[in-house]
Amino acid sequence: MDHGMGDRRGKSDEENLKERGDSEAEYRDGGMEEEEEEAVDDEASMNLIKTMTEKLVNETVQVRVHDIVIIGNSKTKGSVIEAYLTDLRDVSTMQDLLQKSAHANSRLRALGIFDSCVITLDAGPEELPGTANVIVEVEEAKRPFSGDLGVFSKPETKAWTLEGLVKYKNLSGFAETIDATGCYGLDTTSELSAGVTYPRFKGLPASLVTRLTLLTQDWKRYSSYRERLTGFSVGLVGDDQHDISYNLTWRDLKDPSRCASKSVRRQLGHSLLSAVKYTYKIDDRDSVFRPRRGIAFVSTTQIAGLGPDSKLLRFARQEVELRFAIPLGFANAAINLGVAGGVILPWGPGYKTKATPISDRFYMGGHSSLLGELKGPSALLGFRTRGVGPSELRRSLTSPTNKGEGEVDTRPKRDTLGGDLAVSGFADFSFDLPMRFLNQYGIHAHTFACAGNLVPLTGENIPQWSPRNFLSGFRVSSGAGIVIPTKLFRLEVNYCYLLRHQENDRVKRGVQISLSSPQ
């Protein structure tokens, strides 16, 4: 009996082992099946992605946006974000949706109020085939405050300034930027200003910009006057090409040295500027600091004198500039050509004999690069700041000064008066140097030639203008140099050779250092 029980127990153990082995085999088989299913799913997903990619490249995929969902905006108003997504509702293809989603993402990030911004495209409802949902997930910035402090160079005056900036963004949830700036220069130039910028104001494709400014500029070294400006401006700055603004400024011109010429003394005192300005700009060049292909154009129109006050400055000012870059196909070489022109004319009672405001005229010369900011006919290498154009002798209140070693400075000093009509042009040929180390940092060489002239059109005792006299008065210079581009500015070390200049011009032969900042 005991033996029979042992047989049954032994048989049970064998059965258990067999059942355990069968279970392990089934588990292994099931695991292999799951792995095979996962591999099949991964392969199917890759094939699907590949198929969709090929379809997007080769075919037009019809789609429309069903809904836009915004997540994470606890402080920012939803309408602010939606203003940058309106173009997405008009798409009809997947390709267009992808392109405009990337563009919207870029513009939302540029607001500076989000630490992250992710746009996800999801399928629409099953009952609505051919639709997509756009999911915008943002993470608002944890630090709305920002500030900058630095020392900067002003190429047009060859002076250094200490500048500070404080910003607070998105205070009320409209993505607005409140900023205050301060600037102090060694040439006694100073500026204090505060402003507010509202992007996409009232759904418009433009930002509303308002600003209060207190500015003091010292031009006594060149034109014997110092100006103090207190003003307010408001404008709409377009996202792409358009910019319109209104400016109301109280201007005060003084002569601290009491040596100003007669023409400058007539401009001294208080005046009121009430003006509207419109700027149209396109720039599709491939680089700001070293353009190799593309075209740029800017046109600025200003009408001053809006109002009944007798102290209003009344004038119309227009300037245009065109540049284009042509690649040459070797040594990273390119030719940049540019032409700029401007005119300012008074209007109102007595406009035929009235002089234009000296602060709003055109000036040439200085240390600005030919490929610098698009700002009209101003850059002309080989001449000092405000070194070109009409000038007039200053009053002499002291006897000639002794410079030492028996030498007496008897050269009369003159005030630069600027011009009402200005035209300039340049040609610049840039190329890589045969040194790999320099090419890695973008350091290259260039040769250039530039020309320009400016003349008065209105005022007393102004000579009759003629195209022949205007063309014969052009100043011309040429040269070559080394260009060192950085993230903050373009530095040029040039050698300038003057081909043509006038007797009273302030020239700068030889080595000249030029700077330009991003536009």
Coordinates of C-alpha atoms in Angstrom, one line a residue:
M1 CA 0.0 0.0 0.0
D2 CA 2.8 2.3 0.9
H3 CA 4.6 1.3 -2.3
G4 CA 1.5 2.2 -4.4
M5 CA 1.3 5.6 -2.8
G6 CA 5.0 6.2 -3.7
D7 CA 4.3 5.3 -7.3
R8 CA 1.5 7.7 -7.5
R9 CA 3.7 10.4 -5.9
G10 CA 6.5 9.8 -8.3
K11 CA 4.2 9.9 -11.2
S12 CA 2.8 13.2 -10.0
D13 CA 6.4 14.7 -9.9
E14 CA 7.0 13.5 -13.4
E15 CA 3.8 15.1 -14.6
N16 CA 4.7 18.3 -12.8
L17 CA 8.1 18.5 -14.4
K18 CA 6.5 17.8 -17.8
E19 CA 3.8 20.5 -17.2
R20 CA 6.5 23.0 -16.1
G21 CA 8.6 22.2 -19.2
D22 CA 5.5 22.7 -21.4
S23 CA 4.7 26.0 -19.6
E24 CA 8.3 27.3 -20.1
A25 CA 8.2 26.3 -23.8
E26 CA 4.9 28.0 -24.2
Y27 CA 6.3 31.1 -22.4
R28 CA 9.3 31.1 -24.7
D29 CA 7.1 30.7 -27.7
G30 CA 4.9 33.5 -26.5
G31 CA 7.9 35.8 -25.8
M32 CA 9.2 35.1 -29.3
E33 CA 5.8 35.8 -30.8
E34 CA 5.7 39.2 -28.9
E35 CA 9.1 40.1 -30.0
E36 CA 8.2 39.2 -33.6
E37 CA 5.0 41.3 -33.3
E38 CA 7.0 44.3 -32.0
A39 CA 9.5 43.9 -34.8
V40 CA 6.7 43.7 -37.3
D41 CA 5.1 46.8 -35.7
D42 CA 8.4 48.7 -35.8
E43 CA 9.0 47.7 -39.4
A44 CA 5.4 48.7 -40.2
S45 CA 5.9 52.1 -38.6
M46 CA 9.2 52.7 -40.4
N47 CA 7.5 51.7 -43.7
L48 CA 4.6 54.0 -42.9
I49 CA 7.0 57.0 -42.2
K50 CA 8.9 56.2 -45.3
T51 CA 5.8 56.0 -47.4
M52 CA 4.4 59.3 -45.9
T53 CA 7.7 61.0 -46.5
E54 CA 7.9 59.9 -50.1
K55 CA 4.3 61.0 -50.6
L56 CA 4.9 64.4 -49.1
V57 CA 7.9 64.9 -51.4
N58 CA 6.3 63.5 -54.6
E59 CA 2.6 64.3 -54.1
T60 CA 0.4 67.0 -52.8
V61 CA -1.5 65.8 -49.7
Q62 CA -4.8 67.6 -49.2
V63 CA -5.6 68.5 -45.6
R64 CA -7.3 71.2 -43.7
V65 CA -7.1 72.3 -40.0
H66 CA -10.0 71.2 -37.9
D67 CA -9.0 72.7 -34.5
I68 CA -6.1 74.5 -32.8
V69 CA -5.5 73.6 -29.2
I70 CA -3.2 75.8 -27.0
I71 CA -1.7 74.2 -23.8
G72 CA 0.4 75.8 -21.0
N73 CA -0.4 79.5 -21.3
S74 CA -1.4 80.2 -17.7
K75 CA -0.6 83.9 -18.0
T76 CA -0.4 84.7 -21.8
K77 CA -3.7 85.5 -23.4
G78 CA -4.8 82.9 -25.9
S79 CA -5.6 85.6 -28.4
V80 CA -2.0 86.6 -28.5
I81 CA -0.8 83.1 -29.5
E82 CA -3.8 82.6 -31.9
A83 CA -2.7 85.8 -33.7
Y84 CA 0.4 84.0 -34.9
L85 CA -1.6 80.9 -36.0
T86 CA -4.2 82.4 -38.2
D87 CA -2.4 81.4 -41.4
L88 CA -2.7 77.8 -40.4
R89 CA -6.5 77.8 -40.8
D90 CA -6.1 78.7 -44.5
V91 CA -3.9 75.9 -45.5
S92 CA -5.1 73.3 -48.0
T93 CA -2.1 70.9 -48.2
M94 CA 0.1 69.1 -45.7
Q95 CA 3.2 70.6 -47.2
D96 CA 1.8 74.1 -46.6
L97 CA 0.7 73.2 -43.1
L98 CA 4.2 71.9 -42.2
Q99 CA 5.9 75.1 -43.6
K100 CA 3.5 77.5 -41.9
S101 CA 3.7 75.6 -38.6
A102 CA 7.5 75.9 -38.5
H103 CA 7.2 79.7 -39.4
A104 CA 4.6 80.2 -36.6
N105 CA 6.8 78.3 -34.1
S106 CA 9.8 80.5 -35.0
R107 CA 7.7 83.7 -34.5
L108 CA 6.3 82.6 -31.2
R109 CA 9.8 81.8 -29.9
A110 CA 11.0 85.2 -31.1
L111 CA 8.5 86.9 -28.6
G112 CA 10.9 85.9 -25.8
I113 CA 8.1 85.1 -23.4
F114 CA 8.4 81.3 -23.7
D115 CA 11.1 78.9 -22.5
S116 CA 9.8 76.3 -25.0
C117 CA 7.2 76.1 -27.7
V118 CA 6.3 72.9 -29.5
I119 CA 3.7 72.5 -32.3
T120 CA 2.3 69.0 -32.9
L121 CA 0.2 67.9 -35.8
D122 CA -2.4 65.3 -35.0
A123 CA -5.1 63.5 -37.0
G124 CA -8.5 65.1 -36.9
P125 CA -11.8 63.2 -36.0
E126 CA -12.4 59.9 -37.7
E127 CA -15.7 61.2 -39.1
L128 CA -13.8 64.1 -40.8
P129 CA -11.2 62.5 -43.0
G130 CA -8.5 64.7 -44.4
T131 CA -8.4 67.0 -41.4
A132 CA -5.7 67.7 -38.8
N133 CA -5.6 69.2 -35.3
V134 CA -2.8 71.6 -34.4
I135 CA -1.6 71.3 -30.7
V136 CA 0.5 74.2 -29.5
E137 CA 2.2 73.5 -26.1
V138 CA 4.1 76.4 -24.5
E139 CA 6.1 76.8 -21.3
E140 CA 6.1 80.4 -20.1
A141 CA 9.4 82.0 -19.1
K142 CA 10.2 81.8 -15.4
R143 CA 12.3 85.0 -15.5
P144 CA 10.5 87.9 -17.2
F145 CA 13.3 90.3 -16.3
S146 CA 16.4 90.8 -18.4
G147 CA 19.1 93.4 -18.7
D148 CA 22.2 94.3 -20.6
L149 CA 25.2 96.5 -19.9
G150 CA 28.0 97.1 -22.3
V151 CA 30.4 99.5 -24.1
F152 CA 29.7 100.2 -27.8
S153 CA 31.2 102.1 -30.6
K154 CA 29.4 104.7 -32.7
P155 CA 31.1 104.5 -36.1
E156 CA 29.6 107.8 -37.4
T157 CA 31.2 109.8 -34.6
K158 CA 34.2 107.6 -33.7
A159 CA 33.1 107.6 -30.1
W160 CA 32.4 105.1 -27.3
T161 CA 29.3 104.9 -25.2
L162 CA 28.3 103.0 -22.1
E163 CA 24.8 101.7 -22.6
G164 CA 22.4 99.9 -20.3
L165 CA 19.0 98.2 -20.9
V166 CA 16.3 96.7 -18.6
K167 CA 13.3 94.8 -19.9
Y168 CA 10.2 93.2 -18.4
K169 CA 8.1 91.0 -20.7
N170 CA 4.5 89.8 -20.6
L171 CA 3.4 91.8 -17.5
S172 CA -0.3 91.8 -18.4
G173 CA -0.3 88.7 -20.6
F174 CA -0.3 90.5 -23.9
A175 CA 3.3 89.6 -24.7
E176 CA 4.2 93.2 -24.3
T177 CA 7.8 94.4 -23.6
I178 CA 8.4 97.3 -21.2
D179 CA 12.0 98.6 -21.4
A180 CA 14.1 101.4 -20.2
T181 CA 17.5 102.4 -21.7
G182 CA 20.3 104.7 -20.8
C183 CA 23.3 105.8 -22.8
Y184 CA 26.3 107.9 -21.8
G185 CA 29.1 108.8 -24.2
L186 CA 32.5 110.3 -23.7
D187 CA 31.6 112.9 -26.3
T188 CA 28.9 114.1 -23.9
T189 CA 26.2 112.3 -25.8
S190 CA 23.5 111.0 -23.5
E191 CA 20.1 109.3 -23.9
L192 CA 17.3 108.2 -21.5
S193 CA 14.3 106.5 -22.9
A194 CA 11.4 104.2 -22.0
G195 CA 8.9 102.4 -24.1
V196 CA 6.3 99.7 -24.5
T197 CA 6.0 97.3 -27.4
Y198 CA 2.8 95.3 -28.1
P199 CA 3.2 92.6 -30.7
R200 CA 0.3 91.8 -33.1
F201 CA -1.7 94.8 -31.8
K202 CA -5.4 94.2 -32.2
G203 CA -4.8 91.3 -34.5
L204 CA -2.8 93.5 -37.0
P205 CA 0.3 92.0 -38.6
A206 CA 2.4 94.7 -36.8
S207 CA 3.6 95.6 -33.4
L208 CA 2.5 98.8 -31.6
V209 CA 5.6 100.7 -30.3
T210 CA 5.5 103.7 -28.1
R211 CA 8.5 105.6 -26.7
L212 CA 9.5 108.6 -24.6
T213 CA 13.0 109.9 -25.3
L214 CA 15.4 112.5 -23.8
L215 CA 18.5 112.8 -26.0
T216 CA 21.5 115.1 -26.1
Q217 CA 23.9 115.0 -29.0
D218 CA 27.1 117.0 -29.3
W219 CA 28.1 118.0 -32.9
K220 CA 30.2 121.0 -31.9
R221 CA 33.4 119.3 -33.2
Y222 CA 32.0 119.1 -36.7
S223 CA 29.2 121.7 -36.9
S224 CA 29.5 123.9 -33.7
Y225 CA 26.1 123.0 -32.2
R226 CA 24.7 120.8 -29.5
E227 CA 21.1 119.6 -29.7
R228 CA 18.7 118.4 -27.0
L229 CA 15.7 116.4 -28.0
T230 CA 12.6 115.6 -25.8
G231 CA 10.0 113.6 -27.6
F232 CA 7.3 111.0 -27.9
S233 CA 6.8 108.5 -30.7
V234 CA 4.2 105.9 -31.6
G235 CA 4.3 103.6 -34.5
L236 CA 3.3 100.3 -36.1
V237 CA 6.3 98.1 -37.0
G238 CA 5.4 95.4 -39.5
D239 CA 6.6 91.8 -39.2
D240 CA 7.9 91.9 -42.7
Q241 CA 8.4 95.0 -44.7
H242 CA 6.4 98.0 -43.5
D243 CA 7.0 100.5 -40.7
I244 CA 5.0 103.7 -40.0
S245 CA 5.4 106.0 -37.1
Y246 CA 4.5 109.5 -35.7
N247 CA 7.0 111.6 -33.9
L248 CA 6.5 114.7 -31.7
T249 CA 9.8 116.2 -30.5
W250 CA 10.8 119.5 -29.0
R251 CA 14.3 120.4 -30.2
D252 CA 16.8 122.9 -28.8
L253 CA 20.0 123.8 -30.6
K254 CA 22.8 125.7 -28.8
D255 CA 26.3 126.9 -29.5
P256 CA 28.4 126.2 -26.4
S257 CA 31.6 127.5 -28.0
R258 CA 30.0 130.7 -29.3
C259 CA 32.1 130.2 -32.5
A260 CA 29.4 128.9 -34.8
S261 CA 29.3 130.1 -38.4
K262 CA 26.6 132.4 -39.6
S263 CA 24.5 129.6 -41.2
V264 CA 24.6 127.5 -38.0
R265 CA 23.7 130.5 -35.8
R266 CA 20.5 131.0 -37.8
Q267 CA 19.4 127.5 -36.8
L268 CA 19.9 127.9 -33.1
G269 CA 17.0 128.0 -30.7
H270 CA 13.8 126.0 -30.1
S271 CA 11.7 124.3 -32.7
L272 CA 9.0 121.6 -32.8
L273 CA 9.1 118.5 -35.0
S274 CA 5.7 116.9 -35.7
A275 CA 6.3 114.3 -38.4
V276 CA 5.1 111.0 -39.8
K277 CA 7.6 108.6 -41.3
Y278 CA 7.0 105.5 -43.5
T279 CA 9.6 102.9 -44.3
Y280 CA 9.4 100.1 -46.8
K281 CA 12.2 97.5 -46.7
I282 CA 13.0 94.2 -48.3
D283 CA 16.2 92.2 -47.8
D284 CA 16.7 88.7 -49.1
R285 CA 20.5 88.6 -49.1
D286 CA 22.0 85.5 -47.6
S287 CA 24.1 87.3 -45.0
V288 CA 24.2 90.7 -43.3
F289 CA 27.9 90.9 -42.7
R290 CA 29.1 89.2 -45.9
P291 CA 26.4 89.1 -48.6
R292 CA 27.2 86.8 -51.5
R293 CA 23.8 86.8 -53.3
G294 CA 20.5 88.5 -53.0
I295 CA 19.0 92.0 -53.2
A296 CA 18.1 94.7 -50.6
F297 CA 16.0 97.8 -50.9
V298 CA 14.8 100.4 -48.5
S299 CA 12.7 103.6 -49.0
T300 CA 12.0 106.1 -46.2
T301 CA 9.5 109.0 -46.6
Q302 CA 9.1 111.6 -43.9
I303 CA 6.6 114.5 -43.8
A304 CA 7.2 117.1 -41.1
G305 CA 5.1 120.1 -40.1
L306 CA 1.8 118.4 -39.2
G307 CA 0.0 121.0 -37.1
P308 CA -0.7 124.8 -36.9
D309 CA 2.1 125.9 -34.6
S310 CA 4.4 128.5 -36.0
K311 CA 7.5 126.9 -34.6
L312 CA 6.9 123.7 -36.5
L313 CA 9.6 122.5 -38.8
R314 CA 8.1 121.9 -42.2
F315 CA 9.9 119.7 -44.7
A316 CA 9.6 116.6 -46.8
R317 CA 12.4 114.1 -46.8
Q318 CA 12.9 111.1 -49.0
E319 CA 15.7 108.6 -49.2
V320 CA 16.2 105.3 -51.1
E321 CA 18.9 102.7 -51.2
L322 CA 19.4 99.6 -53.4
R323 CA 22.0 96.9 -53.0
F324 CA 22.6 93.6 -54.6
A325 CA 25.2 90.8 -54.3
I326 CA 26.5 88.6 -57.2
P327 CA 28.4 85.4 -56.5
L328 CA 31.4 84.7 -58.7
G329 CA 31.8 81.0 -58.1
F330 CA 35.4 80.9 -56.9
A331 CA 37.2 81.5 -53.6
N332 CA 33.9 82.4 -52.0
A333 CA 34.1 85.6 -54.0
A334 CA 31.2 88.0 -54.6
I335 CA 30.6 91.5 -55.9
N336 CA 28.4 93.9 -53.9
L337 CA 27.0 96.9 -55.7
G338 CA 25.0 99.7 -54.0
V339 CA 23.5 103.1 -54.9
A340 CA 21.7 105.5 -52.5
G341 CA 20.1 108.9 -52.8
G342 CA 18.2 111.4 -50.8
V343 CA 16.5 114.8 -51.0
I344 CA 15.0 117.1 -48.4
L345 CA 12.9 120.2 -49.3
P346 CA 11.1 122.7 -47.1
W347 CA 7.4 123.5 -47.6
G348 CA 5.0 126.2 -46.4
P349 CA 5.1 130.0 -46.5
G350 CA 8.4 131.3 -47.9
Y351 CA 9.7 127.8 -48.7
K352 CA 11.8 129.1 -51.7
T353 CA 14.2 130.9 -49.5
K354 CA 13.8 128.9 -46.3
A355 CA 16.7 126.7 -45.3
T356 CA 16.2 123.1 -44.2
P357 CA 16.8 122.0 -40.6
I358 CA 20.5 121.3 -40.2
S359 CA 19.9 118.2 -38.1
D360 CA 17.8 116.6 -40.8
R361 CA 20.1 117.1 -43.7
F362 CA 22.3 114.5 -45.3
Y363 CA 26.0 114.0 -44.3
M364 CA 28.7 111.8 -45.7
G365 CA 32.0 110.4 -44.4
G366 CA 33.0 108.6 -41.2
H367 CA 33.8 105.1 -40.1
S368 CA 30.8 103.2 -41.3
S369 CA 31.3 100.2 -43.5
L370 CA 30.0 100.3 -47.1
L371 CA 28.2 97.0 -46.3
G372 CA 26.8 98.3 -43.1
E373 CA 23.3 99.3 -42.2
L374 CA 20.9 100.4 -44.9
K375 CA 20.6 104.1 -44.0
G376 CA 20.8 106.1 -47.2
P377 CA 23.7 108.0 -48.7
S378 CA 26.1 108.4 -45.8
A379 CA 29.0 105.9 -46.0
L380 CA 32.0 107.2 -48.0
L381 CA 35.4 105.8 -47.0
G382 CA 38.5 108.0 -47.0
F383 CA 36.8 110.9 -45.4
R384 CA 36.3 111.9 -41.8
T385 CA 32.9 112.1 -40.0
R386 CA 30.8 114.8 -41.7
G387 CA 33.9 115.5 -43.8
V388 CA 32.2 116.0 -47.2
G389 CA 30.0 118.7 -48.5
P390 CA 29.2 122.4 -48.0
S391 CA 31.0 124.1 -45.1
E392 CA 31.4 127.6 -43.7
L393 CA 34.0 129.5 -41.7
R394 CA 33.5 129.7 -37.9
R395 CA 33.7 132.9 -36.0
S396 CA 37.2 133.5 -34.6
L397 CA 37.1 134.7 -31.0
T398 CA 40.8 134.0 -30.1
S399 CA 44.2 134.6 -31.6
P400 CA 46.0 131.8 -33.4
T401 CA 47.2 129.1 -30.9
N402 CA 50.8 128.1 -30.4
K403 CA 51.3 124.4 -31.0
G404 CA 54.9 124.3 -29.7
E405 CA 58.3 124.3 -31.4
G406 CA 57.5 127.7 -32.8
E407 CA 54.6 126.4 -34.9
V408 CA 51.4 128.4 -35.0
D409 CA 48.1 126.9 -36.0
T410 CA 46.6 129.4 -38.4
R411 CA 44.2 127.0 -40.2
P412 CA 40.6 128.4 -40.1
K413 CA 38.0 126.0 -38.7
R414 CA 34.9 125.4 -40.6
D415 CA 31.4 124.1 -39.8
T416 CA 30.0 121.3 -42.0
L417 CA 26.5 122.2 -43.1
G418 CA 25.3 119.1 -44.8
G419 CA 23.3 118.9 -48.0
D420 CA 19.7 118.8 -49.3
L421 CA 20.5 116.5 -52.2
A422 CA 22.8 113.5 -51.8
V423 CA 23.8 110.6 -54.0
S424 CA 26.4 107.9 -53.3
G425 CA 27.4 104.5 -54.8
F426 CA 30.0 101.8 -54.2
A427 CA 31.4 98.5 -55.6
D428 CA 32.9 95.9 -53.3
F429 CA 34.8 92.8 -54.3
S430 CA 35.3 90.3 -51.5
F431 CA 37.2 87.0 -51.6
D432 CA 38.8 84.4 -49.3
L433 CA 42.4 84.5 -48.4
P434 CA 44.5 81.3 -49.1
M435 CA 44.9 80.5 -45.4
R436 CA 42.6 77.9 -43.9
F437 CA 43.0 79.3 -40.4
L438 CA 41.5 82.7 -41.4
N439 CA 38.8 81.1 -43.5
Q440 CA 37.6 79.1 -40.5
Y441 CA 36.8 82.4 -38.7
G442 CA 35.3 84.1 -41.7
I443 CA 38.2 86.5 -42.0
H444 CA 38.5 87.6 -45.7
A445 CA 39.8 90.4 -47.9
H446 CA 38.1 92.9 -50.1
T447 CA 38.7 95.8 -52.5
F448 CA 36.4 98.7 -53.0
A449 CA 35.6 101.9 -54.8
C450 CA 33.0 104.5 -53.7
A451 CA 31.8 107.9 -54.8
G452 CA 29.4 110.5 -53.5
N453 CA 28.3 114.1 -53.5
L454 CA 25.9 116.3 -51.6
V455 CA 24.8 119.9 -52.2
P456 CA 22.3 122.5 -50.8
L457 CA 19.1 123.3 -52.7
T458 CA 17.4 126.0 -50.6
G459 CA 18.4 128.9 -48.4
E460 CA 20.1 132.2 -49.0
N461 CA 23.0 132.7 -51.5
I462 CA 22.7 129.1 -52.8
P463 CA 24.3 128.6 -56.2
Q464 CA 22.1 127.5 -59.1
W465 CA 21.9 123.7 -59.2
S466 CA 22.7 121.9 -62.4
P467 CA 23.3 118.2 -63.1
R468 CA 26.7 119.0 -64.7
N469 CA 28.0 120.8 -61.7
F470 CA 26.6 118.1 -59.4
L471 CA 28.4 115.3 -61.2
S472 CA 31.6 117.2 -61.4
G473 CA 31.6 117.6 -57.6
F474 CA 31.6 113.9 -56.8
R475 CA 34.3 112.7 -54.4
V476 CA 35.9 109.3 -55.3
S477 CA 38.0 106.9 -53.2
S478 CA 39.2 103.3 -53.5
G479 CA 41.2 100.9 -51.4
A480 CA 41.5 97.4 -50.0
G481 CA 41.4 95.8 -46.6
I482 CA 40.8 92.9 -44.2
V483 CA 37.4 92.1 -42.9
I484 CA 36.9 90.4 -39.5
P485 CA 33.2 89.5 -39.0
T486 CA 32.0 88.7 -35.4
K487 CA 28.6 88.0 -33.9
L488 CA 28.3 91.6 -32.7
F489 CA 29.8 93.7 -35.6
R490 CA 31.8 93.7 -38.8
L491 CA 35.3 95.1 -38.4
E492 CA 37.3 96.4 -41.4
V493 CA 40.9 97.5 -41.5
N494 CA 41.2 99.4 -44.8
Y495 CA 43.8 101.3 -46.7
C496 CA 42.1 104.2 -48.5
Y497 CA 43.4 106.1 -51.5
L498 CA 41.6 109.3 -52.6
L499 CA 41.0 109.8 -56.3
R500 CA 39.0 113.0 -56.1
H501 CA 38.1 115.4 -53.3
Q502 CA 37.3 119.1 -52.7
E503 CA 39.4 121.8 -51.1
N504 CA 37.5 122.0 -47.8
D505 CA 36.8 118.3 -47.3
R506 CA 38.2 116.6 -44.2
V507 CA 40.0 113.6 -45.6
K508 CA 41.4 110.5 -44.0
R509 CA 44.2 109.0 -46.2
G510 CA 45.9 105.7 -45.4
V511 CA 44.6 103.3 -42.8
Q512 CA 41.0 103.6 -41.7
I513 CA 39.1 101.3 -39.4
S514 CA 35.4 100.9 -40.1
L515 CA 32.7 99.2 -38.1
S516 CA 29.1 98.2 -38.8
S517 CA 26.5 96.6 -36.6
P518 CA 23.7 94.1 -37.6
Q519 CA 20.7 95.7 -39.3

